[in-house]
Amino acid sequence: MKKIGFLSFGHWTPSSQSQTRSAADTLLQSIELAVAAEELGADGAYFRVHHFARQLASPFPLLAAIGAKTSRIEIGTAVIDMRYENPLYMAEDAGAADLIAGGRLQLGISRGSPEQVIDGWRHFGFVPPAGMSDADMARRHTEVFLEVRVDNERAQRLYRSRGFAEIGIRRGYYQPSGTDALVMQLSLPRTRRFGFAGPRRRDPTSDPRTDPKPDPSPAAGGPR
């Protein structure tokens, strides 16, 4: 193993038996955890993002605070659901957090994840246009988030070094200067998946009360 870090879900509960009883406890303890992890030599501190739940929901203030308290550890998310995001506002927040952290921000993003509220992104004001799914809307938000000014060669070199390629150009996108915007995209294999995939589907024809269970013994190919 070359690098090691941690992923925090940021759960909290007002229970008297909990040491994390409020959202404030979660945020402040997350900062302390990242500082301690860096002191112990860990390489990364990452945080989940969940809306409508007693968990971490607003990553950038937390990441900026951690960035100001640390100097080496990589900080980021796993993952931000892009269906909920205003991509331009997100770019500003992420840029500010990355500047505070000295360029250590690494964002994990997705086109969807398990939700506490059905179609929760609608409550954030986002509705897919006709003929577009919520996953398509997330991809569209991501495309806007990854747009780069044509005169920003440093950003273009950074994207290309990470495997991104130019897929389009938007004329006169940045106002009032009228500067064009490049749309960059990272192509990943369709089989690659991130995050929680949900429970496995059971064969509707099987009966768990009568079907034999797999033999876990080494002779049957189970773990030794």
PDB file of C-alpha atoms in Angstrom:
ATOM      1  CA  MET A   1       0.000   0.000   0.000  1.00  0.00           C
ATOM      2  CA  LYS A   2       1.488   3.330  -1.070  1.00  0.00           C
ATOM      3  CA  LYS A   3      -0.925   5.793   0.542  1.00  0.00           C
ATOM      4  CA  ILE A   4      -3.528   5.680   3.276  1.00  0.00           C
ATOM      5  CA  GLY A   5      -6.274   8.031   4.383  1.00  0.00           C
ATOM      6  CA  PHE A   6      -9.740   8.014   5.891  1.00  0.00           C
ATOM      7  CA  LEU A   7     -13.316   8.610   4.733  1.00  0.00           C
ATOM      8  CA  SER A   8     -15.779  10.144   7.199  1.00  0.00           C
ATOM      9  CA  PHE A   9     -19.561   9.985   6.831  1.00  0.00           C
ATOM     10  CA  GLY A  10     -20.075  12.655   9.487  1.00  0.00           C
ATOM     11  CA  HIS A  11     -22.947  10.982  11.344  1.00  0.00           C
ATOM     12  CA  TRP A  12     -24.279  12.689  14.453  1.00  0.00           C
ATOM     13  CA  THR A  13     -27.097  11.993  16.884  1.00  0.00           C
ATOM     14  CA  PRO A  14     -28.429  13.875  19.934  1.00  0.00           C
ATOM     15  CA  SER A  15     -28.335  10.653  21.943  1.00  0.00           C
ATOM     16  CA  SER A  16     -26.789  11.012  25.417  1.00  0.00           C
ATOM     17  CA  GLN A  17     -24.541   8.044  24.592  1.00  0.00           C
ATOM     18  CA  SER A  18     -23.022   9.779  21.565  1.00  0.00           C
ATOM     19  CA  GLN A  19     -19.877  11.900  21.634  1.00  0.00           C
ATOM     20  CA  THR A  20     -21.022  13.585  18.409  1.00  0.00           C
ATOM     21  CA  ARG A  21     -24.372  15.097  19.342  1.00  0.00           C
ATOM     22  CA  SER A  22     -24.713  17.978  16.895  1.00  0.00           C
ATOM     23  CA  ALA A  23     -23.710  19.214  13.460  1.00  0.00           C
ATOM     24  CA  ALA A  24     -21.211  21.531  15.166  1.00  0.00           C
ATOM     25  CA  ASP A  25     -19.624  18.524  16.907  1.00  0.00           C
ATOM     26  CA  THR A  26     -19.302  16.737  13.571  1.00  0.00           C
ATOM     27  CA  LEU A  27     -17.631  19.663  11.828  1.00  0.00           C
ATOM     28  CA  LEU A  28     -15.235  20.555  14.634  1.00  0.00           C
ATOM     29  CA  GLN A  29     -14.296  16.919  15.274  1.00  0.00           C
ATOM     30  CA  SER A  30     -13.717  16.417  11.540  1.00  0.00           C
ATOM     31  CA  ILE A  31     -11.160  19.234  11.569  1.00  0.00           C
ATOM     32  CA  GLU A  32      -9.467  17.728  14.637  1.00  0.00           C
ATOM     33  CA  LEU A  33      -9.464  14.289  13.003  1.00  0.00           C
ATOM     34  CA  ALA A  34      -7.783  15.580   9.834  1.00  0.00           C
ATOM     35  CA  VAL A  35      -5.129  17.430  11.854  1.00  0.00           C
ATOM     36  CA  ALA A  36      -4.422  14.304  13.921  1.00  0.00           C
ATOM     37  CA  ALA A  37      -4.312  12.127  10.790  1.00  0.00           C
ATOM     38  CA  GLU A  38      -1.685  14.407   9.244  1.00  0.00           C
ATOM     39  CA  GLU A  39       0.376  14.337  12.430  1.00  0.00           C
ATOM     40  CA  LEU A  40       0.297  10.503  12.326  1.00  0.00           C
ATOM     41  CA  GLY A  41       1.521  10.497   8.717  1.00  0.00           C
ATOM     42  CA  ALA A  42      -1.728   9.732   6.874  1.00  0.00           C
ATOM     43  CA  ASP A  43      -1.997  10.937   3.287  1.00  0.00           C
ATOM     44  CA  GLY A  44      -5.671  11.780   2.792  1.00  0.00           C
ATOM     45  CA  ALA A  45      -8.787  13.070   4.581  1.00  0.00           C
ATOM     46  CA  TYR A  46     -12.038  12.628   2.667  1.00  0.00           C
ATOM     47  CA  PHE A  47     -15.650  13.313   3.534  1.00  0.00           C
ATOM     48  CA  ARG A  48     -19.031  12.084   2.325  1.00  0.00           C
ATOM     49  CA  VAL A  49     -21.722  14.567   1.290  1.00  0.00           C
ATOM     50  CA  HIS A  50     -25.364  13.768   2.104  1.00  0.00           C
ATOM     51  CA  HIS A  51     -28.344  16.108   2.044  1.00  0.00           C
ATOM     52  CA  PHE A  52     -31.474  15.848   4.216  1.00  0.00           C
ATOM     53  CA  ALA A  53     -29.658  13.756   6.837  1.00  0.00           C
ATOM     54  CA  ARG A  54     -27.732  14.120  10.094  1.00  0.00           C
ATOM     55  CA  GLN A  55     -24.470  13.906   8.215  1.00  0.00           C
ATOM     56  CA  LEU A  56     -22.023  16.222   6.485  1.00  0.00           C
ATOM     57  CA  ALA A  57     -23.839  18.200   3.790  1.00  0.00           C
ATOM     58  CA  SER A  58     -21.736  21.288   2.963  1.00  0.00           C
ATOM     59  CA  PRO A  59     -18.163  20.214   2.202  1.00  0.00           C
ATOM     60  CA  PHE A  60     -16.340  23.365   1.141  1.00  0.00           C
ATOM     61  CA  PRO A  61     -16.397  25.348   4.414  1.00  0.00           C
ATOM     62  CA  LEU A  62     -15.137  22.199   6.157  1.00  0.00           C
ATOM     63  CA  LEU A  63     -12.422  21.549   3.561  1.00  0.00           C
ATOM     64  CA  ALA A  64     -11.295  25.175   3.682  1.00  0.00           C
ATOM     65  CA  ALA A  65     -11.014  25.012   7.487  1.00  0.00           C
ATOM     66  CA  ILE A  66      -9.032  21.776   7.291  1.00  0.00           C
ATOM     67  CA  GLY A  67      -6.831  23.264   4.582  1.00  0.00           C
ATOM     68  CA  ALA A  68      -6.009  26.198   6.868  1.00  0.00           C
ATOM     69  CA  LYS A  69      -5.143  23.884   9.778  1.00  0.00           C
ATOM     70  CA  THR A  70      -2.980  21.409   7.834  1.00  0.00           C
ATOM     71  CA  SER A  71      -0.060  21.677   5.433  1.00  0.00           C
ATOM     72  CA  ARG A  72       0.490  18.332   3.704  1.00  0.00           C
ATOM     73  CA  ILE A  73      -2.478  15.980   3.789  1.00  0.00           C
ATOM     74  CA  GLU A  74      -4.690  15.672   0.697  1.00  0.00           C
ATOM     75  CA  ILE A  75      -8.306  16.690   1.363  1.00  0.00           C
ATOM     76  CA  GLY A  76     -11.430  15.988  -0.627  1.00  0.00           C
ATOM     77  CA  THR A  77     -14.877  14.458  -1.030  1.00  0.00           C
ATOM     78  CA  ALA A  78     -16.308  11.038  -1.782  1.00  0.00           C
ATOM     79  CA  VAL A  79     -18.571  12.013  -3.351  1.00  0.00           C
ATOM     80  CA  ILE A  80     -20.450  15.170  -4.375  1.00  0.00           C
ATOM     81  CA  ASP A  81     -23.740  14.370  -6.132  1.00  0.00           C
ATOM     82  CA  MET A  82     -23.690  16.728  -9.122  1.00  0.00           C
ATOM     83  CA  ARG A  83     -27.476  16.673  -9.476  1.00  0.00           C
ATOM     84  CA  TYR A  84     -27.631  19.055  -6.495  1.00  0.00           C
ATOM     85  CA  GLU A  85     -24.913  21.456  -7.601  1.00  0.00           C
ATOM     86  CA  ASN A  86     -24.863  24.821  -9.276  1.00  0.00           C
ATOM     87  CA  PRO A  87     -21.617  24.158 -11.190  1.00  0.00           C
ATOM     88  CA  LEU A  88     -20.463  27.783 -11.357  1.00  0.00           C
ATOM     89  CA  TYR A  89     -21.057  28.392  -7.654  1.00  0.00           C
ATOM     90  CA  MET A  90     -19.363  25.073  -6.911  1.00  0.00           C
ATOM     91  CA  ALA A  91     -16.331  26.111  -8.972  1.00  0.00           C
ATOM     92  CA  GLU A  92     -16.001  29.294  -6.899  1.00  0.00           C
ATOM     93  CA  ASP A  93     -16.297  27.425  -3.598  1.00  0.00           C
ATOM     94  CA  ALA A  94     -13.899  24.682  -4.674  1.00  0.00           C
ATOM     95  CA  GLY A  95     -11.419  27.221  -6.009  1.00  0.00           C
ATOM     96  CA  ALA A  96     -11.424  29.166  -2.742  1.00  0.00           C
ATOM     97  CA  ALA A  97     -10.962  25.984  -0.668  1.00  0.00           C
ATOM     98  CA  ASP A  98      -8.132  24.837  -2.945  1.00  0.00           C
ATOM     99  CA  LEU A  99      -6.336  28.188  -2.631  1.00  0.00           C
ATOM    100  CA  ILE A 100      -6.588  28.067   1.155  1.00  0.00           C
ATOM    101  CA  ALA A 101      -5.261  24.481   1.116  1.00  0.00           C
ATOM    102  CA  GLY A 102      -2.381  25.317  -1.196  1.00  0.00           C
ATOM    103  CA  GLY A 103      -3.589  23.132  -4.071  1.00  0.00           C
ATOM    104  CA  ARG A 104      -4.311  19.986  -2.031  1.00  0.00           C
ATOM    105  CA  LEU A 105      -8.018  19.688  -2.890  1.00  0.00           C
ATOM    106  CA  GLN A 106      -9.123  16.462  -4.617  1.00  0.00           C
ATOM    107  CA  LEU A 107     -12.833  16.241  -5.372  1.00  0.00           C
ATOM    108  CA  GLY A 108     -14.748  13.040  -5.924  1.00  0.00           C
ATOM    109  CA  ILE A 109     -17.992  13.652  -7.841  1.00  0.00           C
ATOM    110  CA  SER A 110     -20.827  11.452  -9.076  1.00  0.00           C
ATOM    111  CA  ARG A 111     -23.975  11.507 -11.180  1.00  0.00           C
ATOM    112  CA  GLY A 112     -26.023  10.061  -8.330  1.00  0.00           C
ATOM    113  CA  SER A 113     -25.920   8.341  -4.966  1.00  0.00           C
ATOM    114  CA  PRO A 114     -28.299   6.887  -2.366  1.00  0.00           C
ATOM    115  CA  GLU A 115     -30.711   9.572  -1.182  1.00  0.00           C
ATOM    116  CA  GLN A 116     -32.646  10.336   1.991  1.00  0.00           C
ATOM    117  CA  VAL A 117     -35.333  12.135  -0.038  1.00  0.00           C
ATOM    118  CA  ILE A 118     -36.737  10.962  -3.373  1.00  0.00           C
ATOM    119  CA  ASP A 119     -35.678  13.394  -6.100  1.00  0.00           C
ATOM    120  CA  GLY A 120     -34.152  15.616  -3.424  1.00  0.00           C
ATOM    121  CA  TRP A 121     -32.366  17.681  -6.062  1.00  0.00           C
ATOM    122  CA  ARG A 122     -35.743  19.153  -7.045  1.00  0.00           C
ATOM    123  CA  HIS A 123     -35.836  20.900  -3.660  1.00  0.00           C
ATOM    124  CA  PHE A 124     -32.559  22.571  -4.638  1.00  0.00           C
ATOM    125  CA  GLY A 125     -34.238  24.036  -7.719  1.00  0.00           C
ATOM    126  CA  PHE A 126     -32.876  21.623 -10.340  1.00  0.00           C
ATOM    127  CA  VAL A 127     -35.243  19.878 -12.754  1.00  0.00           C
ATOM    128  CA  PRO A 128     -33.992  17.979 -15.826  1.00  0.00           C
ATOM    129  CA  PRO A 129     -35.270  19.391 -19.135  1.00  0.00           C
ATOM    130  CA  ALA A 130     -37.673  17.273 -21.139  1.00  0.00           C
ATOM    131  CA  GLY A 131     -35.967  14.169 -22.492  1.00  0.00           C
ATOM    132  CA  MET A 132     -33.109  14.380 -19.995  1.00  0.00           C
ATOM    133  CA  SER A 133     -32.699  12.124 -16.969  1.00  0.00           C
ATOM    134  CA  ASP A 134     -31.372  13.254 -13.606  1.00  0.00           C
ATOM    135  CA  ALA A 135     -28.093  11.463 -14.422  1.00  0.00           C
ATOM    136  CA  ASP A 136     -27.884  13.434 -17.691  1.00  0.00           C
ATOM    137  CA  MET A 137     -28.451  16.617 -15.713  1.00  0.00           C
ATOM    138  CA  ALA A 138     -25.580  15.669 -13.386  1.00  0.00           C
ATOM    139  CA  ARG A 139     -23.294  15.107 -16.384  1.00  0.00           C
ATOM    140  CA  ARG A 140     -24.296  18.501 -17.780  1.00  0.00           C
ATOM    141  CA  HIS A 141     -23.502  20.178 -14.453  1.00  0.00           C
ATOM    142  CA  THR A 142     -20.126  18.438 -14.474  1.00  0.00           C
ATOM    143  CA  GLU A 143     -19.353  19.651 -18.005  1.00  0.00           C
ATOM    144  CA  VAL A 144     -19.989  23.247 -16.947  1.00  0.00           C
ATOM    145  CA  PHE A 145     -17.906  22.748 -13.789  1.00  0.00           C
ATOM    146  CA  LEU A 146     -14.966  21.563 -15.904  1.00  0.00           C
ATOM    147  CA  GLU A 147     -15.107  24.378 -18.452  1.00  0.00           C
ATOM    148  CA  VAL A 148     -11.831  26.276 -18.851  1.00  0.00           C
ATOM    149  CA  ARG A 149     -11.128  29.691 -20.368  1.00  0.00           C
ATOM    150  CA  VAL A 150      -9.258  29.366 -23.660  1.00  0.00           C
ATOM    151  CA  ASP A 151      -6.664  31.843 -22.390  1.00  0.00           C
ATOM    152  CA  ASN A 152      -5.994  29.835 -19.201  1.00  0.00           C
ATOM    153  CA  GLU A 153      -3.176  27.622 -20.467  1.00  0.00           C
ATOM    154  CA  ARG A 154      -2.113  26.572 -16.970  1.00  0.00           C
ATOM    155  CA  ALA A 155      -5.537  25.075 -16.228  1.00  0.00           C
ATOM    156  CA  GLN A 156      -5.601  23.342 -19.620  1.00  0.00           C
ATOM    157  CA  ARG A 157      -2.194  21.756 -18.994  1.00  0.00           C
ATOM    158  CA  LEU A 158      -3.362  20.565 -15.580  1.00  0.00           C
ATOM    159  CA  TYR A 159      -6.521  18.951 -16.981  1.00  0.00           C
ATOM    160  CA  ARG A 160      -4.622  17.276 -19.832  1.00  0.00           C
ATOM    161  CA  SER A 161      -2.004  15.929 -17.412  1.00  0.00           C
ATOM    162  CA  ARG A 162      -4.844  14.208 -15.542  1.00  0.00           C
ATOM    163  CA  GLY A 163      -6.227  12.589 -18.713  1.00  0.00           C
ATOM    164  CA  PHE A 164      -8.868  15.140 -19.707  1.00  0.00           C
ATOM    165  CA  ALA A 165      -9.468  15.925 -23.375  1.00  0.00           C
ATOM    166  CA  GLU A 166     -11.168  18.838 -25.120  1.00  0.00           C
ATOM    167  CA  ILE A 167     -14.640  17.890 -26.387  1.00  0.00           C
ATOM    168  CA  GLY A 168     -16.077  21.262 -27.347  1.00  0.00           C
ATOM    169  CA  ILE A 169     -15.909  25.033 -27.185  1.00  0.00           C
ATOM    170  CA  ARG A 170     -18.451  27.647 -26.114  1.00  0.00           C
ATOM    171  CA  ARG A 171     -18.011  30.896 -27.991  1.00  0.00           C
ATOM    172  CA  GLY A 172     -18.125  34.122 -25.966  1.00  0.00           C
ATOM    173  CA  TYR A 173     -19.033  32.236 -22.790  1.00  0.00           C
ATOM    174  CA  TYR A 174     -17.189  34.436 -20.272  1.00  0.00           C
ATOM    175  CA  GLN A 175     -18.659  37.927 -20.027  1.00  0.00           C
ATOM    176  CA  PRO A 176     -18.071  40.808 -20.311  1.00  0.00           C
ATOM    177  CA  SER A 177     -14.767  39.916 -22.022  1.00  0.00           C
ATOM    178  CA  GLY A 178     -16.416  37.498 -24.482  1.00  0.00           C
ATOM    179  CA  THR A 179     -13.677  34.907 -23.912  1.00  0.00           C
ATOM    180  CA  ASP A 180     -14.394  31.412 -25.213  1.00  0.00           C
ATOM    181  CA  ALA A 181     -14.675  28.406 -22.873  1.00  0.00           C
ATOM    182  CA  LEU A 182     -13.247  24.949 -23.494  1.00  0.00           C
ATOM    183  CA  VAL A 183     -15.238  21.926 -22.339  1.00  0.00           C
ATOM    184  CA  MET A 184     -12.954  19.194 -20.977  1.00  0.00           C
ATOM    185  CA  GLN A 185     -13.967  15.616 -20.265  1.00  0.00           C
ATOM    186  CA  LEU A 186     -12.354  12.609 -18.612  1.00  0.00           C
ATOM    187  CA  SER A 187     -13.331   9.334 -20.258  1.00  0.00           C
ATOM    188  CA  LEU A 188     -13.638   6.407 -17.853  1.00  0.00           C
ATOM    189  CA  PRO A 189     -14.514   2.788 -18.627  1.00  0.00           C
ATOM    190  CA  ARG A 190     -18.230   2.201 -18.315  1.00  0.00           C
ATOM    191  CA  THR A 191     -17.570  -0.699 -15.943  1.00  0.00           C
ATOM    192  CA  ARG A 192     -15.845   1.481 -13.354  1.00  0.00           C
ATOM    193  CA  ARG A 193     -18.116   2.406 -10.462  1.00  0.00           C
ATOM    194  CA  PHE A 194     -17.709   4.538  -7.386  1.00  0.00           C
ATOM    195  CA  GLY A 195     -19.411   4.614  -4.024  1.00  0.00           C
ATOM    196  CA  PHE A 196     -22.202   2.466  -2.649  1.00  0.00           C
ATOM    197  CA  ALA A 197     -23.857   0.253  -5.249  1.00  0.00           C
ATOM    198  CA  GLY A 198     -26.776  -0.833  -3.085  1.00  0.00           C
ATOM    199  CA  PRO A 199     -27.801  -4.326  -1.989  1.00  0.00           C
ATOM    200  CA  ARG A 200     -27.519  -7.198  -4.388  1.00  0.00           C
ATOM    201  CA  ARG A 201     -30.754  -8.214  -6.027  1.00  0.00           C
ATOM    202  CA  ARG A 202     -32.027 -11.624  -4.984  1.00  0.00           C
ATOM    203  CA  ASP A 203     -33.148 -14.094  -7.607  1.00  0.00           C
ATOM    204  CA  PRO A 204     -36.989 -13.896  -7.413  1.00  0.00           C
ATOM    205  CA  THR A 205     -37.220 -17.601  -8.197  1.00  0.00           C
ATOM    206  CA  SER A 206     -35.066 -18.650  -5.248  1.00  0.00           C
ATOM    207  CA  ASP A 207     -36.277 -19.472  -1.763  1.00  0.00           C
ATOM    208  CA  PRO A 208     -33.725 -18.672   0.978  1.00  0.00           C
ATOM    209  CA  ARG A 209     -35.486 -21.132   3.296  1.00  0.00           C
ATOM    210  CA  THR A 210     -34.860 -24.139   1.067  1.00  0.00           C
ATOM    211  CA  ASP A 211     -32.063 -23.282  -1.376  1.00  0.00           C
ATOM    212  CA  PRO A 212     -28.703 -24.720  -0.295  1.00  0.00           C
ATOM    213  CA  LYS A 213     -26.074 -22.223   0.823  1.00  0.00           C
ATOM    214  CA  PRO A 214     -22.692 -22.158  -0.978  1.00  0.00           C
ATOM    215  CA  ASP A 215     -20.044 -24.418   0.541  1.00  0.00           C
ATOM    216  CA  PRO A 216     -17.332 -22.086   1.944  1.00  0.00           C
ATOM    217  CA  SER A 217     -14.772 -24.844   2.424  1.00  0.00           C
ATOM    218  CA  PRO A 218     -11.417 -24.668   0.566  1.00  0.00           C
ATOM    219  CA  ALA A 219     -12.263 -27.872  -1.260  1.00  0.00           C
ATOM    220  CA  ALA A 220     -15.314 -26.144  -2.765  1.00  0.00           C
ATOM    221  CA  GLY A 221     -13.331 -23.092  -3.776  1.00  0.00           C
ATOM    222  CA  GLY A 222     -14.078 -21.018  -0.667  1.00  0.00           C
ATOM    223  CA  PRO A 223     -11.523 -18.916   1.192  1.00  0.00           C
ATOM    224  CA  ARG A 224      -8.565 -20.771   2.677  1.00  0.00           C
TER     225      ARG A 224
END
